[in-house]
PDB file of N, CA and C in Angstrom:
ATOM      1  N   MET A1039      -6.288  19.104  -7.472  1.00 59.00           N
ATOM      2  CA  MET A1039      -5.092  19.195  -8.275  1.00 59.00           C
ATOM      3  C   MET A1039      -3.845  19.098  -7.406  1.00 59.00           C
ATOM      4  N   ALA A1040      -3.906  19.705  -6.244  1.00 68.00           N
ATOM      5  CA  ALA A1040      -2.732  19.683  -5.366  1.00 68.00           C
ATOM      6  C   ALA A1040      -2.437  18.275  -4.872  1.00 68.00           C
ATOM      7  N   LEU A1041      -3.458  17.449  -4.722  1.00 68.00           N
ATOM      8  CA  LEU A1041      -3.224  16.087  -4.261  1.00 68.00           C
ATOM      9  C   LEU A1041      -2.440  15.278  -5.284  1.00 68.00           C
ATOM     10  N   GLY A1042      -2.724  15.453  -6.547  1.00 70.00           N
ATOM     11  CA  GLY A1042      -2.022  14.727  -7.596  1.00 70.00           C
ATOM     12  C   GLY A1042      -0.632  15.252  -7.879  1.00 70.00           C
ATOM     13  N   THR A1043      -0.346  16.472  -7.462  1.00 81.00           N
ATOM     14  CA  THR A1043       0.965  17.059  -7.700  1.00 81.00           C
ATOM     15  C   THR A1043       2.050  16.302  -6.945  1.00 81.00           C
ATOM     16  N   ASP A1044       1.733  15.790  -5.782  1.00 85.00           N
ATOM     17  CA  ASP A1044       2.719  15.036  -5.005  1.00 85.00           C
ATOM     18  C   ASP A1044       3.249  13.841  -5.784  1.00 85.00           C
ATOM     19  N   TYR A1045       2.402  13.192  -6.552  1.00 89.00           N
ATOM     20  CA  TYR A1045       2.834  12.036  -7.325  1.00 89.00           C
ATOM     21  C   TYR A1045       3.821  12.458  -8.409  1.00 89.00           C
ATOM     22  N   ASN A1046       3.567  13.592  -9.052  1.00 89.00           N
ATOM     23  CA  ASN A1046       4.505  14.085 -10.060  1.00 89.00           C
ATOM     24  C   ASN A1046       5.824  14.506  -9.437  1.00 89.00           C
ATOM     25  N   ILE A1047       5.787  15.094  -8.251  1.00 90.00           N
ATOM     26  CA  ILE A1047       7.020  15.489  -7.571  1.00 90.00           C
ATOM     27  C   ILE A1047       7.856  14.251  -7.264  1.00 90.00           C
ATOM     28  N   LEU A1048       7.217  13.196  -6.782  1.00 91.00           N
ATOM     29  CA  LEU A1048       7.931  11.951  -6.501  1.00 91.00           C
ATOM     30  C   LEU A1048       8.547  11.381  -7.771  1.00 91.00           C
ATOM     31  N   MET A1049       7.794  11.376  -8.864  1.00 93.00           N
ATOM     32  CA  MET A1049       8.306  10.825 -10.116  1.00 93.00           C
ATOM     33  C   MET A1049       9.447  11.674 -10.675  1.00 93.00           C
ATOM     34  N   ILE A1050       9.306  12.984 -10.648  1.00 91.00           N
ATOM     35  CA  ILE A1050      10.356  13.862 -11.169  1.00 91.00           C
ATOM     36  C   ILE A1050      11.631  13.726 -10.341  1.00 91.00           C
ATOM     37  N   ALA A1051      11.499  13.627  -9.031  1.00 91.00           N
ATOM     38  CA  ALA A1051      12.679  13.452  -8.179  1.00 91.00           C
ATOM     39  C   ALA A1051      13.405  12.158  -8.537  1.00 91.00           C
ATOM     40  N   ARG A1052      12.651  11.104  -8.756  1.00 92.00           N
ATOM     41  CA  ARG A1052      13.273   9.831  -9.118  1.00 92.00           C
ATOM     42  C   ARG A1052      13.885   9.893 -10.511  1.00 92.00           C
ATOM     43  N   LEU A1053      13.206  10.567 -11.449  1.00 91.00           N
ATOM     44  CA  LEU A1053      13.753  10.731 -12.796  1.00 91.00           C
ATOM     45  C   LEU A1053      15.082  11.464 -12.758  1.00 91.00           C
ATOM     46  N   ARG A1054      15.153  12.532 -11.984  1.00 89.00           N
ATOM     47  CA  ARG A1054      16.393  13.305 -11.907  1.00 89.00           C
ATOM     48  C   ARG A1054      17.498  12.508 -11.227  1.00 89.00           C
ATOM     49  N   ASP A1055      17.161  11.743 -10.197  1.00 90.00           N
ATOM     50  CA  ASP A1055      18.173  10.903  -9.551  1.00 90.00           C
ATOM     51  C   ASP A1055      18.747   9.881 -10.525  1.00 90.00           C
ATOM     52  N   GLU A1056      17.881   9.275 -11.306  1.00 90.00           N
ATOM     53  CA  GLU A1056      18.349   8.292 -12.293  1.00 90.00           C
ATOM     54  C   GLU A1056      19.192   8.963 -13.380  1.00 90.00           C
ATOM     55  N   ALA A1057      18.802  10.166 -13.795  1.00 87.00           N
ATOM     56  CA  ALA A1057      19.572  10.887 -14.810  1.00 87.00           C
ATOM     57  C   ALA A1057      20.931  11.299 -14.263  1.00 87.00           C
ATOM     58  N   ARG A1058      20.995  11.670 -12.996  1.00 86.00           N
ATOM     59  CA  ARG A1058      22.276  12.042 -12.382  1.00 86.00           C
ATOM     60  C   ARG A1058      23.243  10.867 -12.317  1.00 86.00           C
ATOM     61  N   GLU A1059      22.728   9.659 -12.275  1.00 87.00           N
ATOM     62  CA  GLU A1059      23.586   8.482 -12.263  1.00 87.00           C
ATOM     63  C   GLU A1059      24.169   8.178 -13.637  1.00 87.00           C
ATOM     64  N   GLY A1060      23.815   8.987 -14.620  1.00 83.00           N
ATOM     65  CA  GLY A1060      24.387   8.835 -15.954  1.00 83.00           C
ATOM     66  C   GLY A1060      23.551   8.026 -16.920  1.00 83.00           C
ATOM     67  N   LYS A1061      22.345   7.696 -16.556  1.00 89.00           N
ATOM     68  CA  LYS A1061      21.490   6.927 -17.459  1.00 89.00           C
ATOM     69  C   LYS A1061      20.941   7.831 -18.563  1.00 89.00           C
ATOM     70  N   SER A1062      20.645   7.240 -19.704  1.00 89.00           N
ATOM     71  CA  SER A1062      20.015   7.989 -20.787  1.00 89.00           C
ATOM     72  C   SER A1062      18.605   8.382 -20.341  1.00 89.00           C
ATOM     73  N   PRO A1063      18.013   9.394 -20.975  1.00 89.00           N
ATOM     74  CA  PRO A1063      16.664   9.806 -20.565  1.00 89.00           C
ATOM     75  C   PRO A1063      15.637   8.672 -20.607  1.00 89.00           C
ATOM     76  N   ARG A1064      15.705   7.819 -21.609  1.00 92.00           N
ATOM     77  CA  ARG A1064      14.753   6.704 -21.689  1.00 92.00           C
ATOM     78  C   ARG A1064      14.991   5.669 -20.590  1.00 92.00           C
ATOM     79  N   ASP A1065      16.263   5.359 -20.344  1.00 93.00           N
ATOM     80  CA  ASP A1065      16.578   4.410 -19.274  1.00 93.00           C
ATOM     81  C   ASP A1065      16.223   4.983 -17.909  1.00 93.00           C
ATOM     82  N   ALA A1066      16.457   6.286 -17.729  1.00 92.00           N
ATOM     83  CA  ALA A1066      16.102   6.936 -16.467  1.00 92.00           C
ATOM     84  C   ALA A1066      14.594   6.883 -16.243  1.00 92.00           C
ATOM     85  N   ALA A1067      13.820   7.095 -17.311  1.00 93.00           N
ATOM     86  CA  ALA A1067      12.360   7.031 -17.191  1.00 93.00           C
ATOM     87  C   ALA A1067      11.906   5.621 -16.849  1.00 93.00           C
ATOM     88  N   ALA A1068      12.512   4.626 -17.476  1.00 94.00           N
ATOM     89  CA  ALA A1068      12.142   3.236 -17.195  1.00 94.00           C
ATOM     90  C   ALA A1068      12.454   2.867 -15.744  1.00 94.00           C
ATOM     91  N   GLU A1069      13.616   3.266 -15.278  1.00 93.00           N
ATOM     92  CA  GLU A1069      13.989   2.971 -13.887  1.00 93.00           C
ATOM     93  C   GLU A1069      13.104   3.724 -12.896  1.00 93.00           C
ATOM     94  N   ALA A1070      12.779   4.964 -13.227  1.00 93.00           N
ATOM     95  CA  ALA A1070      11.925   5.755 -12.330  1.00 93.00           C
ATOM     96  C   ALA A1070      10.545   5.124 -12.200  1.00 93.00           C
ATOM     97  N   VAL A1071       9.985   4.676 -13.314  1.00 94.00           N
ATOM     98  CA  VAL A1071       8.674   4.018 -13.259  1.00 94.00           C
ATOM     99  C   VAL A1071       8.778   2.700 -12.496  1.00 94.00           C
ATOM    100  N   ARG A1072       9.870   1.983 -12.706  1.00 95.00           N
ATOM    101  CA  ARG A1072      10.049   0.697 -12.025  1.00 95.00           C
ATOM    102  C   ARG A1072      10.147   0.877 -10.508  1.00 95.00           C
ATOM    103  N   HIS A1073      10.824   1.934 -10.059  1.00 93.00           N
ATOM    104  CA  HIS A1073      11.046   2.094  -8.622  1.00 93.00           C
ATOM    105  C   HIS A1073       9.983   2.949  -7.931  1.00 93.00           C
ATOM    106  N   ALA A1074       9.554   4.037  -8.569  1.00 92.00           N
ATOM    107  CA  ALA A1074       8.570   4.921  -7.939  1.00 92.00           C
ATOM    108  C   ALA A1074       7.137   4.523  -8.288  1.00 92.00           C
ATOM    109  N   GLY A1075       6.961   3.785  -9.362  1.00 92.00           N
ATOM    110  CA  GLY A1075       5.626   3.403  -9.815  1.00 92.00           C
ATOM    111  C   GLY A1075       4.776   2.671  -8.787  1.00 92.00           C
ATOM    112  N   PRO A1076       5.303   1.638  -8.131  1.00 94.00           N
ATOM    113  CA  PRO A1076       4.482   0.939  -7.138  1.00 94.00           C
ATOM    114  C   PRO A1076       4.049   1.836  -5.972  1.00 94.00           C
ATOM    115  N   THR A1077       4.910   2.727  -5.560  1.00 92.00           N
ATOM    116  CA  THR A1077       4.565   3.648  -4.472  1.00 92.00           C
ATOM    117  C   THR A1077       3.451   4.590  -4.898  1.00 92.00           C
ATOM    118  N   ILE A1078       3.586   5.137  -6.106  1.00 93.00           N
ATOM    119  CA  ILE A1078       2.566   6.051  -6.627  1.00 93.00           C
ATOM    120  C   ILE A1078       1.247   5.314  -6.827  1.00 93.00           C
ATOM    121  N   ALA A1079       1.313   4.095  -7.353  1.00 93.00           N
ATOM    122  CA  ALA A1079       0.093   3.314  -7.578  1.00 93.00           C
ATOM    123  C   ALA A1079      -0.620   3.023  -6.263  1.00 93.00           C
ATOM    124  N   ALA A1080       0.132   2.607  -5.267  1.00 94.00           N
ATOM    125  CA  ALA A1080      -0.486   2.296  -3.972  1.00 94.00           C
ATOM    126  C   ALA A1080      -1.098   3.544  -3.347  1.00 94.00           C
ATOM    127  N   ALA A1081      -0.351   4.643  -3.358  1.00 91.00           N
ATOM    128  CA  ALA A1081      -0.865   5.885  -2.766  1.00 91.00           C
ATOM    129  C   ALA A1081      -2.085   6.385  -3.535  1.00 91.00           C
ATOM    130  N   GLY A1082      -2.047   6.295  -4.871  1.00 92.00           N
ATOM    131  CA  GLY A1082      -3.179   6.727  -5.682  1.00 92.00           C
ATOM    132  C   GLY A1082      -4.421   5.899  -5.427  1.00 92.00           C
ATOM    133  N   LEU A1083      -4.257   4.582  -5.341  1.00 94.00           N
ATOM    134  CA  LEU A1083      -5.408   3.719  -5.065  1.00 94.00           C
ATOM    135  C   LEU A1083      -5.997   3.980  -3.680  1.00 94.00           C
ATOM    136  N   ILE A1084      -5.136   4.162  -2.699  1.00 94.00           N
ATOM    137  CA  ILE A1084      -5.621   4.412  -1.340  1.00 94.00           C
ATOM    138  C   ILE A1084      -6.372   5.737  -1.276  1.00 94.00           C
ATOM    139  N   LEU A1085      -5.790   6.785  -1.860  1.00 92.00           N
ATOM    140  CA  LEU A1085      -6.436   8.094  -1.802  1.00 92.00           C
ATOM    141  C   LEU A1085      -7.720   8.126  -2.636  1.00 92.00           C
ATOM    142  N   ALA A1086      -7.681   7.542  -3.824  1.00 93.00           N
ATOM    143  CA  ALA A1086      -8.888   7.500  -4.655  1.00 93.00           C
ATOM    144  C   ALA A1086      -9.978   6.669  -3.966  1.00 93.00           C
ATOM    145  N   GLY A1087      -9.585   5.574  -3.335  1.00 94.00           N
ATOM    146  CA  GLY A1087     -10.552   4.762  -2.612  1.00 94.00           C
ATOM    147  C   GLY A1087     -11.163   5.490  -1.424  1.00 94.00           C
ATOM    148  N   SER A1088     -10.337   6.296  -0.765  1.00 94.00           N
ATOM    149  CA  SER A1088     -10.848   7.070   0.371  1.00 94.00           C
ATOM    150  C   SER A1088     -11.916   8.059  -0.079  1.00 94.00           C
ATOM    151  N   PHE A1089     -11.635   8.760  -1.174  1.00 93.00           N
ATOM    152  CA  PHE A1089     -12.622   9.715  -1.673  1.00 93.00           C
ATOM    153  C   PHE A1089     -13.811   9.016  -2.325  1.00 93.00           C
ATOM    154  N   ALA A1090     -13.612   7.806  -2.824  1.00 95.00           N
ATOM    155  CA  ALA A1090     -14.718   7.062  -3.434  1.00 95.00           C
ATOM    156  C   ALA A1090     -15.770   6.679  -2.402  1.00 95.00           C
ATOM    157  N   THR A1091     -15.392   6.618  -1.134  1.00 95.00           N
ATOM    158  CA  THR A1091     -16.379   6.294  -0.107  1.00 95.00           C
ATOM    159  C   THR A1091     -17.447   7.378   0.012  1.00 95.00           C
ATOM    160  N   PHE A1092     -17.152   8.582  -0.471  1.00 94.00           N
ATOM    161  CA  PHE A1092     -18.174   9.634  -0.495  1.00 94.00           C
ATOM    162  C   PHE A1092     -19.361   9.227  -1.361  1.00 94.00           C
ATOM    163  N   MET A1093     -19.111   8.348  -2.329  1.00 94.00           N
ATOM    164  CA  MET A1093     -20.185   7.930  -3.222  1.00 94.00           C
ATOM    165  C   MET A1093     -21.212   7.049  -2.514  1.00 94.00           C
ATOM    166  N   LEU A1094     -20.904   6.620  -1.310  1.00 93.00           N
ATOM    167  CA  LEU A1094     -21.852   5.819  -0.534  1.00 93.00           C
ATOM    168  C   LEU A1094     -22.872   6.685   0.187  1.00 93.00           C
ATOM    169  N   GLY A1095     -22.627   8.001   0.218  1.00 85.00           N
ATOM    170  CA  GLY A1095     -23.564   8.919   0.876  1.00 85.00           C
ATOM    171  C   GLY A1095     -24.842   9.058   0.062  1.00 85.00           C
ATOM    172  N   GLY A1096     -25.879   9.479   0.707  1.00 84.00           N
ATOM    173  CA  GLY A1096     -27.162   9.595   0.035  1.00 84.00           C
ATOM    174  C   GLY A1096     -27.356  10.923  -0.683  1.00 84.00           C
ATOM    175  N   ASN A1097     -26.560  11.904  -0.356  1.00 92.00           N
ATOM    176  CA  ASN A1097     -26.689  13.228  -0.945  1.00 92.00           C
ATOM    177  C   ASN A1097     -26.056  13.252  -2.336  1.00 92.00           C
ATOM    178  N   ALA A1098     -26.773  13.766  -3.326  1.00 94.00           N
ATOM    179  CA  ALA A1098     -26.281  13.783  -4.705  1.00 94.00           C
ATOM    180  C   ALA A1098     -25.006  14.618  -4.846  1.00 94.00           C
ATOM    181  N   LEU A1099     -24.904  15.703  -4.109  1.00 94.00           N
ATOM    182  CA  LEU A1099     -23.704  16.541  -4.179  1.00 94.00           C
ATOM    183  C   LEU A1099     -22.487  15.790  -3.648  1.00 94.00           C
ATOM    184  N   ILE A1100     -22.650  15.118  -2.540  1.00 94.00           N
ATOM    185  CA  ILE A1100     -21.535  14.362  -1.950  1.00 94.00           C
ATOM    186  C   ILE A1100     -21.148  13.199  -2.857  1.00 94.00           C
ATOM    187  N   VAL A1101     -22.121  12.541  -3.446  1.00 94.00           N
ATOM    188  CA  VAL A1101     -21.839  11.425  -4.357  1.00 94.00           C
ATOM    189  C   VAL A1101     -21.052  11.918  -5.569  1.00 94.00           C
ATOM    190  N   SER A1102     -21.486  13.012  -6.171  1.00 95.00           N
ATOM    191  CA  SER A1102     -20.776  13.532  -7.344  1.00 95.00           C
ATOM    192  C   SER A1102     -19.388  14.058  -6.976  1.00 95.00           C
ATOM    193  N   MET A1103     -19.247  14.656  -5.787  1.00 94.00           N
ATOM    194  CA  MET A1103     -17.921  15.090  -5.336  1.00 94.00           C
ATOM    195  C   MET A1103     -17.004  13.891  -5.134  1.00 94.00           C
ATOM    196  N   GLY A1104     -17.521  12.830  -4.564  1.00 94.00           N
ATOM    197  CA  GLY A1104     -16.719  11.625  -4.366  1.00 94.00           C
ATOM    198  C   GLY A1104     -16.239  11.041  -5.673  1.00 94.00           C
ATOM    199  N   PHE A1105     -17.131  10.994  -6.656  1.00 95.00           N
ATOM    200  CA  PHE A1105     -16.725  10.476  -7.965  1.00 95.00           C
ATOM    201  C   PHE A1105     -15.673  11.379  -8.606  1.00 95.00           C
ATOM    202  N   ALA A1106     -15.911  12.677  -8.602  1.00 93.00           N
ATOM    203  CA  ALA A1106     -14.981  13.609  -9.241  1.00 93.00           C
ATOM    204  C   ALA A1106     -13.604  13.564  -8.584  1.00 93.00           C
ATOM    205  N   LEU A1107     -13.574  13.554  -7.274  1.00 92.00           N
ATOM    206  CA  LEU A1107     -12.292  13.517  -6.568  1.00 92.00           C
ATOM    207  C   LEU A1107     -11.555  12.205  -6.797  1.00 92.00           C
ATOM    208  N   SER A1108     -12.244  11.099  -6.692  1.00 93.00           N
ATOM    209  CA  SER A1108     -11.570   9.812  -6.868  1.00 93.00           C
ATOM    210  C   SER A1108     -11.105   9.631  -8.311  1.00 93.00           C
ATOM    211  N   PHE A1109     -11.914  10.067  -9.273  1.00 94.00           N
ATOM    212  CA  PHE A1109     -11.501   9.966 -10.676  1.00 94.00           C
ATOM    213  C   PHE A1109     -10.301  10.877 -10.950  1.00 94.00           C
ATOM    214  N   GLY A1110     -10.319  12.087 -10.395  1.00 91.00           N
ATOM    215  CA  GLY A1110      -9.204  13.012 -10.573  1.00 91.00           C
ATOM    216  C   GLY A1110      -7.911  12.485  -9.973  1.00 91.00           C
ATOM    217  N   ILE A1111      -7.987  11.896  -8.802  1.00 92.00           N
ATOM    218  CA  ILE A1111      -6.801  11.302  -8.167  1.00 92.00           C
ATOM    219  C   ILE A1111      -6.292  10.134  -9.001  1.00 92.00           C
ATOM    220  N   PHE A1112      -7.209   9.315  -9.494  1.00 92.00           N
ATOM    221  CA  PHE A1112      -6.823   8.184 -10.339  1.00 92.00           C
ATOM    222  C   PHE A1112      -6.091   8.654 -11.589  1.00 92.00           C
ATOM    223  N   VAL A1113      -6.611   9.664 -12.253  1.00 92.00           N
ATOM    224  CA  VAL A1113      -5.968  10.197 -13.461  1.00 92.00           C
ATOM    225  C   VAL A1113      -4.613  10.807 -13.124  1.00 92.00           C
ATOM    226  N   ALA A1114      -4.545  11.564 -12.042  1.00 90.00           N
ATOM    227  CA  ALA A1114      -3.279  12.196 -11.654  1.00 90.00           C
ATOM    228  C   ALA A1114      -2.211  11.159 -11.339  1.00 90.00           C
ATOM    229  N   ALA A1115      -2.594  10.097 -10.665  1.00 91.00           N
ATOM    230  CA  ALA A1115      -1.614   9.088 -10.267  1.00 91.00           C
ATOM    231  C   ALA A1115      -1.207   8.193 -11.435  1.00 91.00           C
ATOM    232  N   PHE A1116      -2.185   7.664 -12.161  1.00 91.00           N
ATOM    233  CA  PHE A1116      -1.868   6.656 -13.157  1.00 91.00           C
ATOM    234  C   PHE A1116      -1.575   7.216 -14.543  1.00 91.00           C
ATOM    235  N   VAL A1117      -2.285   8.230 -14.964  1.00 92.00           N
ATOM    236  CA  VAL A1117      -2.053   8.763 -16.308  1.00 92.00           C
ATOM    237  C   VAL A1117      -0.929   9.794 -16.290  1.00 92.00           C
ATOM    238  N   MET A1118      -1.042  10.754 -15.404  1.00 91.00           N
ATOM    239  CA  MET A1118      -0.059  11.843 -15.400  1.00 91.00           C
ATOM    240  C   MET A1118       1.291  11.402 -14.831  1.00 91.00           C
ATOM    241  N   ALA A1119       1.304  10.938 -13.583  1.00 91.00           N
ATOM    242  CA  ALA A1119       2.571  10.663 -12.906  1.00 91.00           C
ATOM    243  C   ALA A1119       3.280   9.421 -13.439  1.00 91.00           C
ATOM    244  N   MET A1120       2.529   8.388 -13.792  1.00 92.00           N
ATOM    245  CA  MET A1120       3.175   7.145 -14.195  1.00 92.00           C
ATOM    246  C   MET A1120       3.306   6.961 -15.702  1.00 92.00           C
ATOM    247  N   PHE A1121       2.641   7.790 -16.486  1.00 93.00           N
ATOM    248  CA  PHE A1121       2.736   7.655 -17.940  1.00 93.00           C
ATOM    249  C   PHE A1121       3.232   8.937 -18.589  1.00 93.00           C
ATOM    250  N   PHE A1122       2.492  10.011 -18.420  1.00 94.00           N
ATOM    251  CA  PHE A1122       2.783  11.249 -19.143  1.00 94.00           C
ATOM    252  C   PHE A1122       4.107  11.883 -18.724  1.00 94.00           C
ATOM    253  N   THR A1123       4.352  12.021 -17.429  1.00 92.00           N
ATOM    254  CA  THR A1123       5.571  12.689 -16.957  1.00 92.00           C
ATOM    255  C   THR A1123       6.834  11.952 -17.379  1.00 92.00           C
ATOM    256  N   PRO A1124       6.956  10.636 -17.153  1.00 94.00           N
ATOM    257  CA  PRO A1124       8.171   9.959 -17.606  1.00 94.00           C
ATOM    258  C   PRO A1124       8.315   9.940 -19.129  1.00 94.00           C
ATOM    259  N   ALA A1125       7.196   9.788 -19.843  1.00 94.00           N
ATOM    260  CA  ALA A1125       7.271   9.759 -21.307  1.00 94.00           C
ATOM    261  C   ALA A1125       7.732  11.097 -21.863  1.00 94.00           C
ATOM    262  N   LEU A1126       7.178  12.169 -21.342  1.00 94.00           N
ATOM    263  CA  LEU A1126       7.570  13.498 -21.806  1.00 94.00           C
ATOM    264  C   LEU A1126       9.023  13.787 -21.458  1.00 94.00           C
ATOM    265  N   THR A1127       9.458  13.394 -20.291  1.00 91.00           N
ATOM    266  CA  THR A1127      10.844  13.606 -19.886  1.00 91.00           C
ATOM    267  C   THR A1127      11.790  12.798 -20.774  1.00 91.00           C
ATOM    268  N   ALA A1128      11.419  11.581 -21.111  1.00 92.00           N
ATOM    269  CA  ALA A1128      12.254  10.761 -21.996  1.00 92.00           C
ATOM    270  C   ALA A1128      12.326  11.358 -23.392  1.00 92.00           C
ATOM    271  N   LEU A1129      11.222  11.918 -23.873  1.00 93.00           N
ATOM    272  CA  LEU A1129      11.230  12.530 -25.208  1.00 93.00           C
ATOM    273  C   LEU A1129      12.037  13.820 -25.252  1.00 93.00           C
ATOM    274  N   ILE A1130      11.936  14.625 -24.226  1.00 91.00           N
ATOM    275  CA  ILE A1130      12.656  15.897 -24.196  1.00 91.00           C
ATOM    276  C   ILE A1130      14.146  15.675 -23.932  1.00 91.00           C
ATOM    277  N   GLY A1131      14.473  14.670 -23.150  1.00 86.00           N
ATOM    278  CA  GLY A1131      15.873  14.364 -22.856  1.00 86.00           C
ATOM    279  C   GLY A1131      16.441  15.310 -21.814  1.00 86.00           C
ATOM    280  N   HIS A1132      17.718  15.632 -21.958  1.00 82.00           N
ATOM    281  CA  HIS A1132      18.402  16.482 -20.979  1.00 82.00           C
ATOM    282  C   HIS A1132      17.835  17.893 -20.941  1.00 82.00           C
ATOM    283  N   LYS A1133      17.186  18.316 -21.988  1.00 83.00           N
ATOM    284  CA  LYS A1133      16.587  19.654 -22.001  1.00 83.00           C
ATOM    285  C   LYS A1133      15.436  19.773 -21.005  1.00 83.00           C
ATOM    286  N   ALA A1134      14.916  18.654 -20.540  1.00 82.00           N
ATOM    287  CA  ALA A1134      13.844  18.687 -19.545  1.00 82.00           C
ATOM    288  C   ALA A1134      14.326  19.302 -18.242  1.00 82.00           C
ATOM    289  N   TRP A1135      15.626  19.284 -17.999  1.00 79.00           N
ATOM    290  CA  TRP A1135      16.180  19.791 -16.748  1.00 79.00           C
ATOM    291  C   TRP A1135      16.732  21.203 -16.909  1.00 79.00           C
ATOM    292  N   TRP A1136      16.431  21.869 -18.012  1.00 77.00           N
ATOM    293  CA  TRP A1136      16.894  23.225 -18.237  1.00 77.00           C
ATOM    294  C   TRP A1136      16.409  24.129 -17.124  1.00 77.00           C
ATOM    295  N   PRO A1137      17.166  25.027 -16.637  1.00 75.00           N
ATOM    296  CA  PRO A1137      18.465  25.547 -17.067  1.00 75.00           C
ATOM    297  C   PRO A1137      19.644  24.843 -16.432  1.00 75.00           C
ATOM    298  N   GLY A1138      19.564  23.592 -16.195  1.00 67.00           N
ATOM    299  CA  GLY A1138      20.686  22.827 -15.664  1.00 67.00           C
ATOM    300  C   GLY A1138      20.507  22.550 -14.188  1.00 67.00           C
ATOM    301  N   HIS A1139      19.901  21.441 -13.895  1.00 60.00           N
ATOM    302  CA  HIS A1139      19.671  21.087 -12.497  1.00 60.00           C
ATOM    303  C   HIS A1139      20.504  19.887 -12.085  1.00 60.00           C
ATOM    304  N   GLY A1140      21.662  19.721 -12.717  1.00 59.00           N
ATOM    305  CA  GLY A1140      22.584  18.697 -12.266  1.00 59.00           C
ATOM    306  C   GLY A1140      22.295  17.293 -12.721  1.00 59.00           C
ATOM    307  N   ASP A1141      21.658  17.105 -13.862  1.00 60.00           N
ATOM    308  CA  ASP A1141      21.423  15.738 -14.317  1.00 60.00           C
ATOM    309  C   ASP A1141      22.605  15.203 -15.108  1.00 60.00           C
ATOM    310  N   GLU A1142      23.555  16.065 -15.459  1.00 61.00           N
ATOM    311  CA  GLU A1142      24.710  15.622 -16.227  1.00 61.00           C
ATOM    312  C   GLU A1142      25.750  14.993 -15.310  1.00 61.00           C
ATOM    313  N   THR A1143      26.485  14.032 -15.854  1.00 60.00           N
ATOM    314  CA  THR A1143      27.593  13.442 -15.102  1.00 60.00           C
ATOM    315  C   THR A1143      28.781  14.397 -15.171  1.00 60.00           C
ATOM    316  N   ALA A1144      29.782  14.151 -14.371  1.00 59.00           N
ATOM    317  CA  ALA A1144      30.973  15.004 -14.355  1.00 59.00           C
ATOM    318  C   ALA A1144      31.671  15.001 -15.703  1.00 59.00           C
ATOM    319  N   GLU A1145      31.690  13.850 -16.370  1.00 65.00           N
ATOM    320  CA  GLU A1145      32.345  13.768 -17.687  1.00 65.00           C
ATOM    321  C   GLU A1145      31.610  14.609 -18.723  1.00 65.00           C
ATOM    322  N   GLU A1146      30.267  14.590 -18.680  1.00 64.00           N
ATOM    323  CA  GLU A1146      29.482  15.401 -19.628  1.00 64.00           C
ATOM    324  C   GLU A1146      29.687  16.879 -19.386  1.00 64.00           C
ATOM    325  N   LYS A1147      29.760  17.291 -18.128  1.00 65.00           N
ATOM    326  CA  LYS A1147      30.021  18.691 -17.821  1.00 65.00           C
ATOM    327  C   LYS A1147      31.381  19.131 -18.319  1.00 65.00           C
ATOM    328  N   ALA A1148      32.396  18.276 -18.110  1.00 67.00           N
ATOM    329  CA  ALA A1148      33.754  18.601 -18.557  1.00 67.00           C
ATOM    330  C   ALA A1148      33.808  18.680 -20.086  1.00 67.00           C
ATOM    331  N   ALA A1149      33.116  17.784 -20.766  1.00 69.00           N
ATOM    332  CA  ALA A1149      33.125  17.790 -22.242  1.00 69.00           C
ATOM    333  C   ALA A1149      32.402  19.025 -22.766  1.00 69.00           C
ATOM    334  N   ARG A1150      31.371  19.443 -22.070  1.00 65.00           N
ATOM    335  CA  ARG A1150      30.595  20.606 -22.525  1.00 65.00           C
ATOM    336  C   ARG A1150      31.374  21.909 -22.345  1.00 65.00           C
ATOM    337  N   THR A1151      32.164  21.988 -21.295  1.00 67.00           N
ATOM    338  CA  THR A1151      32.889  23.231 -21.019  1.00 67.00           C
ATOM    339  C   THR A1151      34.161  23.367 -21.829  1.00 67.00           C
ATOM    340  N   HIS A1152      34.638  22.277 -22.435  1.00 64.00           N
ATOM    341  CA  HIS A1152      35.887  22.367 -23.223  1.00 64.00           C
ATOM    342  C   HIS A1152      35.609  22.446 -24.687  1.00 64.00           C
TER     343      HIS A1152
END
């Protein structure tokens, strides 16, 4: 689980950077996937492939561990980080950054305080 968390951290950081530039939540999600997606995909494939080599071992425990680890990394990278996280952030909108982590532009902050 900890291995797949890095991919979500990368995606969330990119989502917040795009939101800070003033993009709408949907546009920020699209840009984040466009820019961070290839990096996450490459890292996920490399890591899943590394653990998949365990499946070449003759021991049933090692083979099943290799499958479980590589499948888990694949799901974490491609389903969670590249699909679920940006989609959920786009649906929630600015509330995803509660209690206020600076995704608003200066104009939005000024309008909110007045």
